[in-house]
Coordinates of C-alpha atoms in Angstrom, one line a residue:
X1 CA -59.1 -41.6 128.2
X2 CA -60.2 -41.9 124.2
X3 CA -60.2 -45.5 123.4
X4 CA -57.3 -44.4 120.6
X5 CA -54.9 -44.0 123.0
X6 CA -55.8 -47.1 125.6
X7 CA -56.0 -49.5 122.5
X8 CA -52.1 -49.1 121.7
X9 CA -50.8 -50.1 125.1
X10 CA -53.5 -53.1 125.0
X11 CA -52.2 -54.3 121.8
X12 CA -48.8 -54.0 123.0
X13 CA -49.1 -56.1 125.9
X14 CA -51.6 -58.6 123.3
X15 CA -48.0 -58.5 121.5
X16 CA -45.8 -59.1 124.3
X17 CA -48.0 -62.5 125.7
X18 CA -48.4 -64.0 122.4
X19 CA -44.8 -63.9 121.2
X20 CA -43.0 -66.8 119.9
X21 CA -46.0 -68.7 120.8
X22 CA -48.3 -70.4 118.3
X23 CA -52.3 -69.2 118.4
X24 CA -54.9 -71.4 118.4
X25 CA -57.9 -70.3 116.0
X26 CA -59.9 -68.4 118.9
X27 CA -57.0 -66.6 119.8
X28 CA -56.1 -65.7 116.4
X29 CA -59.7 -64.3 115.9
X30 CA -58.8 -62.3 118.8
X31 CA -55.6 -60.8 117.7
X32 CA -57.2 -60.2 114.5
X33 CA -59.4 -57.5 116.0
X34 CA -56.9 -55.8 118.1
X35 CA -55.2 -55.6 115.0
X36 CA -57.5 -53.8 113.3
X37 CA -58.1 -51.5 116.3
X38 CA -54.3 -50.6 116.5
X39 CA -54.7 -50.0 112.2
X40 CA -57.4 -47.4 113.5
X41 CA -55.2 -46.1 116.3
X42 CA -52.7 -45.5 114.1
X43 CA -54.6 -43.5 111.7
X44 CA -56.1 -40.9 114.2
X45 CA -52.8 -40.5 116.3
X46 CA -51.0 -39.7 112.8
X47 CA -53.9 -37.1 111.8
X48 CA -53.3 -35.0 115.4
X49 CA -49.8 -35.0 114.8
X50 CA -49.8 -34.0 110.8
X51 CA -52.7 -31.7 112.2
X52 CA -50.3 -30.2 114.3
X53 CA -47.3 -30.3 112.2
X54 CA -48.8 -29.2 108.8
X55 CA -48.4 -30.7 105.5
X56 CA -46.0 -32.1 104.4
X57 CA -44.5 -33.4 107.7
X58 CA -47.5 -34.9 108.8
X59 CA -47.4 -37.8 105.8
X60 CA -43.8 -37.9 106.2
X61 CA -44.2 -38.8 109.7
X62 CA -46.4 -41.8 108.8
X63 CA -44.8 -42.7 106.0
X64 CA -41.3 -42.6 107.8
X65 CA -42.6 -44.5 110.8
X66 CA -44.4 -47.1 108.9
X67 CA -41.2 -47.9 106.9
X68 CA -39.1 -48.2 109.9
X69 CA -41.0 -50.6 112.0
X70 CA -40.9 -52.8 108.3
X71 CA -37.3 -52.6 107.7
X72 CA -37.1 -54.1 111.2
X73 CA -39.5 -56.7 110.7
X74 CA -38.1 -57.6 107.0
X75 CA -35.0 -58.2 108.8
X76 CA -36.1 -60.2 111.7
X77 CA -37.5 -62.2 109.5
X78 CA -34.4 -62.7 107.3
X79 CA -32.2 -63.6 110.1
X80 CA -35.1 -66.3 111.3
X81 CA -35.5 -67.3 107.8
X82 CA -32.0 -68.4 106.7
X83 CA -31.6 -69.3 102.5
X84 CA -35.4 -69.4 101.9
X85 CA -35.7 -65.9 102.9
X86 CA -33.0 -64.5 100.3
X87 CA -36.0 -63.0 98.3
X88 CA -37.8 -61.6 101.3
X89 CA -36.7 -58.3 100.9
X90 CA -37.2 -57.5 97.3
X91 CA -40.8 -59.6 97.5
X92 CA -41.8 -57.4 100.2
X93 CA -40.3 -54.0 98.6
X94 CA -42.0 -54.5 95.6
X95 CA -45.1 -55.5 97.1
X96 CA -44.7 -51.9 99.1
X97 CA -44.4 -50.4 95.5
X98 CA -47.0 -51.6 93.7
X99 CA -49.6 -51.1 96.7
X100 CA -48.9 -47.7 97.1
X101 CA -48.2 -46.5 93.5
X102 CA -51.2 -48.6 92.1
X103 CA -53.2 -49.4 94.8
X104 CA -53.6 -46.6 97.5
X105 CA -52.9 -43.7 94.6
X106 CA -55.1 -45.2 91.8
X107 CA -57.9 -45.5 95.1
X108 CA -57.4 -41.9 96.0
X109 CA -57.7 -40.7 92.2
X110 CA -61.4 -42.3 91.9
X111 CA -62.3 -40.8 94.8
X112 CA -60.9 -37.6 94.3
X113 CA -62.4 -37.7 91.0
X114 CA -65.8 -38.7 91.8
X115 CA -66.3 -36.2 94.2
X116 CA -65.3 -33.4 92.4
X117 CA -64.9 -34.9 88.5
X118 CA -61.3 -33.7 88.4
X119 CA -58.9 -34.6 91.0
X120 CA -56.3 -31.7 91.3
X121 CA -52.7 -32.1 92.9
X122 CA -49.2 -30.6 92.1
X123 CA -47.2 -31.9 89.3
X124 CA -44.1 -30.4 89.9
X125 CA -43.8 -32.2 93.7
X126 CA -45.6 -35.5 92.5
X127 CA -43.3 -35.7 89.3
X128 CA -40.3 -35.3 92.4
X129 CA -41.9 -38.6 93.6
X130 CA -42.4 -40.9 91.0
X131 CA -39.2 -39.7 89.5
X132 CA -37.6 -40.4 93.0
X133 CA -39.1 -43.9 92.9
X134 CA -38.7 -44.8 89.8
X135 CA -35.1 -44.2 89.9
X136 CA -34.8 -46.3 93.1
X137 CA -36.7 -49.1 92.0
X138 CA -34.6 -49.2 88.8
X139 CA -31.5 -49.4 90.4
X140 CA -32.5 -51.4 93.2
X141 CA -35.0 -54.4 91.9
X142 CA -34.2 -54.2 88.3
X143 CA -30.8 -53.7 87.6
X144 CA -29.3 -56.7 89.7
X145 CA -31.2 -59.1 87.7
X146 CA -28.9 -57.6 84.2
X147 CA -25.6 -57.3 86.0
X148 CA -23.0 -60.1 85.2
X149 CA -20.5 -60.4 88.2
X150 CA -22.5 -62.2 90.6
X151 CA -25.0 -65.3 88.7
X152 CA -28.2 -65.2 89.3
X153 CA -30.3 -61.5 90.2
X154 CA -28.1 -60.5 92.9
X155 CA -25.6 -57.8 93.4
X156 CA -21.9 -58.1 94.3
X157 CA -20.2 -56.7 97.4
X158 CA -19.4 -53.4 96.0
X159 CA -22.4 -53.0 93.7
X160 CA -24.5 -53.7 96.6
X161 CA -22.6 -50.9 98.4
X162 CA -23.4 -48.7 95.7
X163 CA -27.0 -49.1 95.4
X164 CA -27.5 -48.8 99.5
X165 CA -25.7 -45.7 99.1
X166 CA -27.3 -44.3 96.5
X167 CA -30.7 -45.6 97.7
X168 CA -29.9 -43.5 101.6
X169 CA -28.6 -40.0 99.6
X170 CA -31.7 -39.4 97.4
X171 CA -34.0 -40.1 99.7
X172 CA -32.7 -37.7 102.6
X173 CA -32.6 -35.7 99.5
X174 CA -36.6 -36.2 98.9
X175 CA -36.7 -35.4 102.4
X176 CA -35.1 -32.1 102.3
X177 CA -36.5 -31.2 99.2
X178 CA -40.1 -31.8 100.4
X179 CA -39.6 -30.4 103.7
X180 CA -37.7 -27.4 103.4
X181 CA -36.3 -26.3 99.9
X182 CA -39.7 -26.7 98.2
X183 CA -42.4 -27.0 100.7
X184 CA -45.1 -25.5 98.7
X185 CA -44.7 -28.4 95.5
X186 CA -45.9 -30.6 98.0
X187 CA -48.8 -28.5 99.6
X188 CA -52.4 -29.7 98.8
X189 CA -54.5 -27.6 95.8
X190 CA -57.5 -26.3 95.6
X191 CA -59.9 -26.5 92.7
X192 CA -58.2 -23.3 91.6
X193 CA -54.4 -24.2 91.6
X194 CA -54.2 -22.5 94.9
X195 CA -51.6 -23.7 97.5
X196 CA -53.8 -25.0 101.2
X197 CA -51.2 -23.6 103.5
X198 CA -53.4 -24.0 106.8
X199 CA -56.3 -25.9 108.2
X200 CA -58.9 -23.9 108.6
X201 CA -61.5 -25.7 110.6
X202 CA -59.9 -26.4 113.9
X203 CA -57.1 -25.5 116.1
X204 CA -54.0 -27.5 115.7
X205 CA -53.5 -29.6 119.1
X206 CA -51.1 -28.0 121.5
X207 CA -47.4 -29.7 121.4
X208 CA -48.1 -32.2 124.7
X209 CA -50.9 -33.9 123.0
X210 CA -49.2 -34.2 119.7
X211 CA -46.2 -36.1 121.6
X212 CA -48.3 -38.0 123.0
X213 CA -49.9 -39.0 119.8
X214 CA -46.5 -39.6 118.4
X215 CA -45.6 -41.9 121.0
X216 CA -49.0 -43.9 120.6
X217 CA -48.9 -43.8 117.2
X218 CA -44.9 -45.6 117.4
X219 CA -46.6 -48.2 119.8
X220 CA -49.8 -48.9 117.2
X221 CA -47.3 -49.2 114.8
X222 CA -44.8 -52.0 116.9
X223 CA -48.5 -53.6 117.4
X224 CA -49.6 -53.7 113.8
X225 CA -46.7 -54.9 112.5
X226 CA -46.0 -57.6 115.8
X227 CA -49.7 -58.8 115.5
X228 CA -49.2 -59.3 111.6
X229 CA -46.2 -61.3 112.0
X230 CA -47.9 -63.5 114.8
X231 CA -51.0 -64.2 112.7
X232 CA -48.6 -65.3 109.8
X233 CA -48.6 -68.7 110.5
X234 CA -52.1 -68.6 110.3
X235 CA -52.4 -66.9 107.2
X236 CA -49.5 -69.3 105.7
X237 CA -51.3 -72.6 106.2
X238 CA -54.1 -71.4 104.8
X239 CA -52.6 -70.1 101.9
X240 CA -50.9 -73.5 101.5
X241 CA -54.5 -75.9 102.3
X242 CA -55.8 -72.8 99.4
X243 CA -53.1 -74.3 97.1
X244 CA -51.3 -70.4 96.4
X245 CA -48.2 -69.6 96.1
X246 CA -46.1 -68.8 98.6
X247 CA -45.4 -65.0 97.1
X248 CA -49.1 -65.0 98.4
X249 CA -48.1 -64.8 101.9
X250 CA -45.7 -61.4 101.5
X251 CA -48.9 -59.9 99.4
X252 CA -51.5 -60.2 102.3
X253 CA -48.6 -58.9 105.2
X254 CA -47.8 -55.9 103.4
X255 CA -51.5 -55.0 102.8
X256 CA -51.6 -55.7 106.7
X257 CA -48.7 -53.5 107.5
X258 CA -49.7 -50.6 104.6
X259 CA -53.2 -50.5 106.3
X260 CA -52.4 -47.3 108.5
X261 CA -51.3 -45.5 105.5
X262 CA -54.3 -46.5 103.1
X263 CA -56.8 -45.4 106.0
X264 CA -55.3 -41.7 106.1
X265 CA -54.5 -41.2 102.4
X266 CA -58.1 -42.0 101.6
X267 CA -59.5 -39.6 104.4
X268 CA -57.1 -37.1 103.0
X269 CA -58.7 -37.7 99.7
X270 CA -62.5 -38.0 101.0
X271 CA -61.3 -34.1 102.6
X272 CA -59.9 -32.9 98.7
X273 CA -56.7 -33.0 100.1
X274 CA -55.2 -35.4 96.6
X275 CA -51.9 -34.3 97.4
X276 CA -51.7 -35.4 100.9
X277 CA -53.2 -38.8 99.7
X278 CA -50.4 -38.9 97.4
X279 CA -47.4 -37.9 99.4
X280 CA -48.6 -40.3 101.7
X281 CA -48.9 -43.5 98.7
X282 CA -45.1 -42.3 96.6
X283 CA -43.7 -41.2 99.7
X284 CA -44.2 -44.4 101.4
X285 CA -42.9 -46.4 98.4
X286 CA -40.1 -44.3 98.6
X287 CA -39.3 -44.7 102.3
X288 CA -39.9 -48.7 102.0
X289 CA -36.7 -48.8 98.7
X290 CA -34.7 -45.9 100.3
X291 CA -34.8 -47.5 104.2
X292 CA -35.2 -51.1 103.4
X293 CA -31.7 -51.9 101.0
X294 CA -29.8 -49.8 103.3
X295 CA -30.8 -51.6 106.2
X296 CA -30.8 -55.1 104.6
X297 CA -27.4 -54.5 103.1
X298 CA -26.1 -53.7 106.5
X299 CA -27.8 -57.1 107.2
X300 CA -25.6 -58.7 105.0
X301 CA -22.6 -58.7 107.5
X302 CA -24.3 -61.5 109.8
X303 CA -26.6 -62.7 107.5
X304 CA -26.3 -66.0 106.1
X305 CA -27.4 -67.1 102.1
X306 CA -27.6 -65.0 98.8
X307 CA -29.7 -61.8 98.8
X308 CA -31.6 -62.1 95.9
X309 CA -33.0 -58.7 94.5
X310 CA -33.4 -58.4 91.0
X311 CA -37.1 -59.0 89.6
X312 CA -38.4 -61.7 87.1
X313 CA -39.7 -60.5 83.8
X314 CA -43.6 -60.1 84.7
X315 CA -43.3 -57.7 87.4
X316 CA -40.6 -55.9 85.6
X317 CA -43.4 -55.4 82.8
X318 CA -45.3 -54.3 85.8
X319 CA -43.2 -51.8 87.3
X320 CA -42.5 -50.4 84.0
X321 CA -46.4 -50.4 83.4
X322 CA -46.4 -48.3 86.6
X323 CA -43.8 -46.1 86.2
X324 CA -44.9 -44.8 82.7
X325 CA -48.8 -44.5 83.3
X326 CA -47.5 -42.9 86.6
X327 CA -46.1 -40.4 84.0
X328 CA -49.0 -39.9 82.6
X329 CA -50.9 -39.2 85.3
X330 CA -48.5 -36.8 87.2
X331 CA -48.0 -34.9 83.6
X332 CA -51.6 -32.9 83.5
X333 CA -51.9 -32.1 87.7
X334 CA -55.4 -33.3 87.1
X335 CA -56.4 -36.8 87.0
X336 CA -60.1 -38.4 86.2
X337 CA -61.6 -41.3 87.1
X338 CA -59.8 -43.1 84.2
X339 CA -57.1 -42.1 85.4
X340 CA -57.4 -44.2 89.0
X341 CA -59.3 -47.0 87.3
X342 CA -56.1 -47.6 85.3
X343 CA -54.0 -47.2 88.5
X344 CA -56.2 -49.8 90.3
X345 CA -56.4 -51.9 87.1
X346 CA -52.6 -52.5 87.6
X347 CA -52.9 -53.0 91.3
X348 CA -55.2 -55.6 90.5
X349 CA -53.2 -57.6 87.7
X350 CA -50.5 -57.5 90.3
X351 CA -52.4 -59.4 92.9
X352 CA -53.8 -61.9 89.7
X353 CA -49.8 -62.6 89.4
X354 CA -49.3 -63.3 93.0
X355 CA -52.0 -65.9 93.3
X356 CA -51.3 -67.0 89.5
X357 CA -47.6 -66.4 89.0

């Protein structure tokens, strides 16, 4: 058997021993590497199924899966965490946003760019996206810190109603759009404008072995995400004997978790498949607003504490930084190497803020 499809189970069972226990700094070297072998797992099991599935189902399936697995651990955490974990949820949604819009599409664009000048993607279906997220962001991590029924940056009951609502319906609607009503905006491009319907270099893997890779790639995901929470501890104390911020902490877990995702989008990219690199970065910003405040608003039934959601005032410059180069960007179809450096620019004054708030 391929080591890709032993590794999962390995890591599993890894999981399984060491939870709830604390690691002792061999071990956690250890875990570290079957970490990063489950990250790699990941990747290839998610590239046989999107191989067999086609674009853009196969970065839905990552994205979706990804997100899922993150809700879950967001709110294991929250019910562990009690009050001090009221701002888990937004920390770790907006740390989902500004990796993937800035971060893992500004990364793509330079490489895009580089290797042919011009990267080339569609505008209509990438406009869809940023629009999508921008409009959930907005109402989700910006608005609660402006309304005036509950103090402090928090919805009320009913607001919060609202924007889980709201935040479920347009993304099934993304779904559907992308999916089925308008399949081909999300399609990669060639050099031409022309839609890539089909692979051309291979045979798509027969339907056993892309459920099998579906069911590996669900167990390299429970192991990434399991692994990253049991080398938190690890990662906390020595971002406290560093002397960062706490904030710190959520930044180097979702890079962890988001790891999967960044592999494939810059293969897809490598392969001058730009829009496949980006459905995979806005769709999976997308999937981590539109899954996560349903899920932790649900949460709020037996949860105990405030949910705090609404952002402070520097990384609501940030987000609105994002959303309007974004803009930019999406507005020609073509992007240069300016045009990522920016991206990653942003990414990177986002990561300055989380060690120097």
């Amino acid at each position: 058997m391929h080591w890709t499809g032993v590794l999962p189970v390995a890591a599993v069972v890894l999981l399984a021993f060491i939870w709830g226990r604390s690691l002792p700094s061999a071990l956690v070297g250890v875990v570290s590497l079957f970490l990063a072998a489950a990250v790699l797992s990941a990747v290839h099991h998610a590239e046989v199924i999107a191989h067999r599935v086609g674009e853009p189902f196969g970065s839905l399936v990552l994205a979706v899966a990804v997100t899922i697995i993150e809700v879950a651990l967001i709110v294991t955490l929250m019910v562990d965490g009690g009050e001090k974990s009221a701002g888990l949820a937004r920390d770790t949604v907006f740390a989902a946003v500004m990796i993937t819009c800035n971060g893992i599409v500004g990364l793509c664009l330079l490489i895009g760019a580089l290797k042919r000048r011009v990267a080339v993607f569609n505008a209509e279906g990438t406009g869809a996206e940023l629009a999508s997220v921008a409009t959930l962001a907005g109402l989700s991590l910006v608005l609660p810190s402006f309304t005036t029924t509950t103090p402090g940056p928090q919805f009320s009951g009913p607001q919060l109603v609202f924007a889980a609502l709201a935040a479920l319906a347009l993304y099934g609607l993304f779904v559907t759009t992308q999916t089925i009503r308008h399949r081909d905006y999300f399609l990669p491009l060639t050099t031409a404008g022309e839609v890539i319907d089909t692979e051309e270099h291979a045979d798509p893997p027969s339907l056993r072995a892309a459920l099998s890779s579906l069911g590996l790639l669900l167990l390299a995901l429970v192991a990434v995400v399991g692994l990253a929470k049991a080398v938190s501890p690890t990662i906390e104390s020595g971002v406290a004997s560093a002397g960062l911020p706490s904030s710190v902490v959520g930044v180097v877990i979702a890079l962890l978790v988001l790891l999967p995702e960044t592999i494939a989008a810059v293969r897809a990219a490598r392969r001058d498949r730009m829009q496949t690199s980006i459905n995979l970065g806005l769709g999976s910003a997308m999937a981590s607003i539109g899954l996560t405040i349903p899920a932790v608003a649900l949460a709020t039934i037996w949860l105990k504490g405030p949910l705090v959601l609404g952002l402070g005032a520097s990384h609501m410059v940030l987000l609105a930084l994002t959303v309007t180069v974004g803009t930019l960007t999406v507005v020609p179809g073509r992007a240069t190497v300016l045009q990522g450096s920016v991206h990653l620019t942003l990414f990177a004054a986002y990561l300055v803020l989380a060690v120097s708030p």
